[in-house]
Amino acid sequence: MTEAADNSIVVGVDGSEASLAALRWAAEQASSMHADVIAVHAWEPAGARFASYAPVPVRPTAAEQRAEAARMLAAAVREVLGPRSGRSIRVVVVEGPPARVLPARASGALLLALGRSAYAQRELPALGTVGRACVRCATVPVVMVPVAPDPAAPSAAAPEAGRPARAPRPVCAG
C-alpha cells in the first residue's frame, strides 16, 4: 500500500489553502534535498452524504468522484508548481480516509508534510483531526506547514479576565 520511495516527501493535498502551502513547502524542501515529491489526495465516496431517497442522477458515481479528485489534485499541483511540476512530482489519488491513507503512503518516505490553518478562535485545536491522526500514526516525521495568517482577519480574543484559555483535550485513546 505504500507509494513512497526512500528519497521522497509525501504531502497531503485537499485543495485547501493550507494544503497548497504544504505542497509549496514540500517542493522547495525536496529541491534542496534532491528528493521527489509525492502529492497525495485521499477521497471518500460521497454517497453517505445523500439521502436514500435522492434521485440516482444526483448521486455521483465512484468513478466520477475519483475523476474529480484527480482533476482537483492536478489543478492544485499546476497552481502551486506551474511549469516546475516535472519528473520529481508524482500525484497519487487514493480512496479512503485521509487519516489512514496519508500515514500509510508516507511509510518509507523522508517525511510527511501537511498544511495547518491558522485558527482565530481559541476554542479550536491547533491541529485538525487528520493532522492529529497523522502525527500520532505516521512512522516518519510529520511537518505541519502553517498558512500565513490573513492580516484582515480578526485576531484571537484574549481569555476572559481570571479565566485561563482551555487547552485542547488529548485525542489518543490508545
mmCIF file of C-alpha atoms in Angstrom, residues 52-168:
data_model
loop_
_atom_site.group_PDB
_atom_site.id
_atom_site.type_symbol
_atom_site.label_atom_id
_atom_site.label_comp_id
_atom_site.label_asym_id
_atom_site.label_seq_id
_atom_site.Cartn_x
_atom_site.Cartn_y
_atom_site.Cartn_z
ATOM 1 C CA SER A 52 -31.503 7.455 0.391
ATOM 2 C CA TYR A 53 -34.446 8.974 -1.471
ATOM 3 C CA ALA A 54 -32.262 11.349 -3.530
ATOM 4 C CA PRO A 55 -32.643 10.703 -7.250
ATOM 5 C CA VAL A 56 -29.913 8.490 -8.682
ATOM 6 C CA PRO A 57 -28.753 11.102 -11.257
ATOM 7 C CA VAL A 58 -27.939 13.451 -8.349
ATOM 8 C CA ARG A 59 -25.558 10.953 -6.781
ATOM 9 C CA PRO A 60 -22.128 10.942 -8.442
ATOM 10 C CA THR A 61 -20.668 7.526 -9.175
ATOM 11 C CA ALA A 62 -17.417 6.381 -7.596
ATOM 12 C CA ALA A 63 -15.699 6.770 -10.986
ATOM 13 C CA GLU A 64 -16.957 10.361 -11.270
ATOM 14 C CA GLN A 65 -15.778 11.138 -7.751
ATOM 15 C CA ARG A 66 -12.370 9.577 -8.420
ATOM 16 C CA ALA A 67 -12.046 11.593 -11.657
ATOM 17 C CA GLU A 68 -12.992 14.805 -9.837
ATOM 18 C CA ALA A 69 -10.411 14.051 -7.122
ATOM 19 C CA ALA A 70 -7.739 13.536 -9.801
ATOM 20 C CA ARG A 71 -8.709 16.815 -11.531
ATOM 21 C CA MET A 72 -8.539 18.708 -8.232
ATOM 22 C CA LEU A 73 -5.110 17.292 -7.401
ATOM 23 C CA ALA A 74 -3.717 18.001 -10.873
ATOM 24 C CA ALA A 75 -5.079 21.570 -10.733
ATOM 25 C CA ALA A 76 -3.553 22.112 -7.271
ATOM 26 C CA VAL A 77 -0.146 20.909 -8.467
ATOM 27 C CA ARG A 78 -0.338 23.139 -11.571
ATOM 28 C CA GLU A 79 -1.436 26.135 -9.485
ATOM 29 C CA VAL A 80 1.338 25.794 -6.930
ATOM 30 C CA LEU A 81 4.215 24.495 -9.012
ATOM 31 C CA GLY A 82 3.358 25.721 -12.500
ATOM 32 C CA PRO A 83 5.900 24.636 -15.080
ATOM 33 C CA ARG A 84 8.186 23.248 -12.337
ATOM 34 C CA SER A 85 5.962 20.197 -11.999
ATOM 35 C CA GLY A 86 8.086 17.639 -13.802
ATOM 36 C CA ARG A 87 9.523 14.234 -13.118
ATOM 37 C CA SER A 88 10.204 14.935 -9.425
ATOM 38 C CA ILE A 89 6.486 15.433 -8.677
ATOM 39 C CA ARG A 90 4.130 12.458 -8.589
ATOM 40 C CA VAL A 91 0.412 12.633 -7.925
ATOM 41 C CA VAL A 92 -1.495 9.859 -6.197
ATOM 42 C CA VAL A 93 -5.257 9.691 -5.709
ATOM 43 C CA VAL A 94 -6.383 7.134 -3.136
ATOM 44 C CA GLU A 95 -9.849 6.175 -1.959
ATOM 45 C CA GLY A 96 -10.004 6.135 1.823
ATOM 46 C CA PRO A 97 -9.972 8.334 4.911
ATOM 47 C CA PRO A 98 -7.049 10.790 4.862
ATOM 48 C CA ALA A 99 -6.152 9.970 8.478
ATOM 49 C CA ARG A 100 -5.393 6.395 7.382
ATOM 50 C CA VAL A 101 -4.193 6.946 3.816
ATOM 51 C CA LEU A 102 -1.574 9.632 4.449
ATOM 52 C CA PRO A 103 0.478 7.858 7.155
ATOM 53 C CA ALA A 104 0.362 4.634 5.115
ATOM 54 C CA ARG A 105 1.513 6.376 1.924
ATOM 55 C CA ALA A 106 4.294 8.172 3.804
ATOM 56 C CA SER A 107 5.751 4.949 5.170
ATOM 57 C CA GLY A 108 9.360 4.791 3.979
ATOM 58 C CA ALA A 109 9.470 8.459 2.911
ATOM 59 C CA LEU A 110 11.728 11.138 4.327
ATOM 60 C CA LEU A 111 8.742 12.937 5.849
ATOM 61 C CA LEU A 112 5.060 13.756 5.573
ATOM 62 C CA ALA A 113 4.029 17.392 5.029
ATOM 63 C CA LEU A 114 0.553 18.670 5.872
ATOM 64 C CA GLY A 115 -0.995 22.112 5.848
ATOM 65 C CA ARG A 116 -2.274 23.720 9.017
ATOM 66 C CA SER A 117 -4.795 26.534 9.047
ATOM 67 C CA ALA A 118 -4.397 29.439 11.409
ATOM 68 C CA TYR A 119 -7.313 29.262 13.824
ATOM 69 C CA ALA A 120 -8.606 32.588 15.056
ATOM 70 C CA GLN A 121 -10.832 31.121 17.748
ATOM 71 C CA ARG A 122 -9.137 29.888 20.885
ATOM 72 C CA GLU A 123 -11.695 27.108 21.299
ATOM 73 C CA LEU A 124 -10.404 25.219 18.267
ATOM 74 C CA PRO A 125 -7.424 22.845 18.494
ATOM 75 C CA ALA A 126 -4.146 23.785 16.832
ATOM 76 C CA LEU A 127 -4.383 20.678 14.637
ATOM 77 C CA GLY A 128 -7.367 19.201 12.869
ATOM 78 C CA THR A 129 -8.387 15.564 13.161
ATOM 79 C CA VAL A 130 -6.344 14.467 10.140
ATOM 80 C CA GLY A 131 -3.251 16.273 11.392
ATOM 81 C CA ARG A 132 -3.577 14.735 14.851
ATOM 82 C CA ALA A 133 -4.028 11.254 13.403
ATOM 83 C CA CYS A 134 -1.001 11.666 11.141
ATOM 84 C CA VAL A 135 1.194 12.944 13.970
ATOM 85 C CA ARG A 136 0.043 10.013 16.096
ATOM 86 C CA CYS A 137 0.273 7.253 13.470
ATOM 87 C CA ALA A 138 2.958 8.176 10.939
ATOM 88 C CA THR A 139 6.239 6.280 11.064
ATOM 89 C CA VAL A 140 8.106 9.250 9.566
ATOM 90 C CA PRO A 141 8.494 12.846 10.773
ATOM 91 C CA VAL A 142 5.398 14.988 10.149
ATOM 92 C CA VAL A 143 5.820 18.653 9.240
ATOM 93 C CA MET A 144 2.830 20.921 9.795
ATOM 94 C CA VAL A 145 3.123 23.872 7.399
ATOM 95 C CA PRO A 146 1.137 26.883 8.619
ATOM 96 C CA VAL A 147 -0.798 29.157 6.320
ATOM 97 C CA ALA A 148 0.245 32.763 6.585
ATOM 98 C CA PRO A 149 -2.441 34.491 8.657
ATOM 99 C CA ASP A 150 -4.736 36.875 6.805
ATOM 100 C CA PRO A 151 -3.934 40.383 8.064
ATOM 101 C CA ALA A 152 -7.583 41.382 7.584
ATOM 102 C CA ALA A 153 -8.854 38.526 9.778
ATOM 103 C CA PRO A 154 -9.681 39.322 13.405
ATOM 104 C CA SER A 155 -7.130 38.010 15.863
ATOM 105 C CA ALA A 156 -7.978 35.548 18.609
ATOM 106 C CA ALA A 157 -9.655 37.144 21.568
ATOM 107 C CA ALA A 158 -7.766 37.191 24.840
ATOM 108 C CA PRO A 159 -9.081 34.883 27.564
ATOM 109 C CA GLU A 160 -11.610 36.426 29.900
ATOM 110 C CA ALA A 161 -10.087 38.023 32.958
ATOM 111 C CA GLY A 162 -9.443 35.446 35.667
ATOM 112 C CA ARG A 163 -10.250 32.554 33.347
ATOM 113 C CA PRO A 164 -7.418 30.733 31.532
ATOM 114 C CA ALA A 165 -7.819 29.648 27.929
ATOM 115 C CA ARG A 166 -8.815 25.996 27.521
ATOM 116 C CA ALA A 167 -6.133 23.628 26.324
ATOM 117 C CA PRO A 168 -7.120 21.108 23.660
#
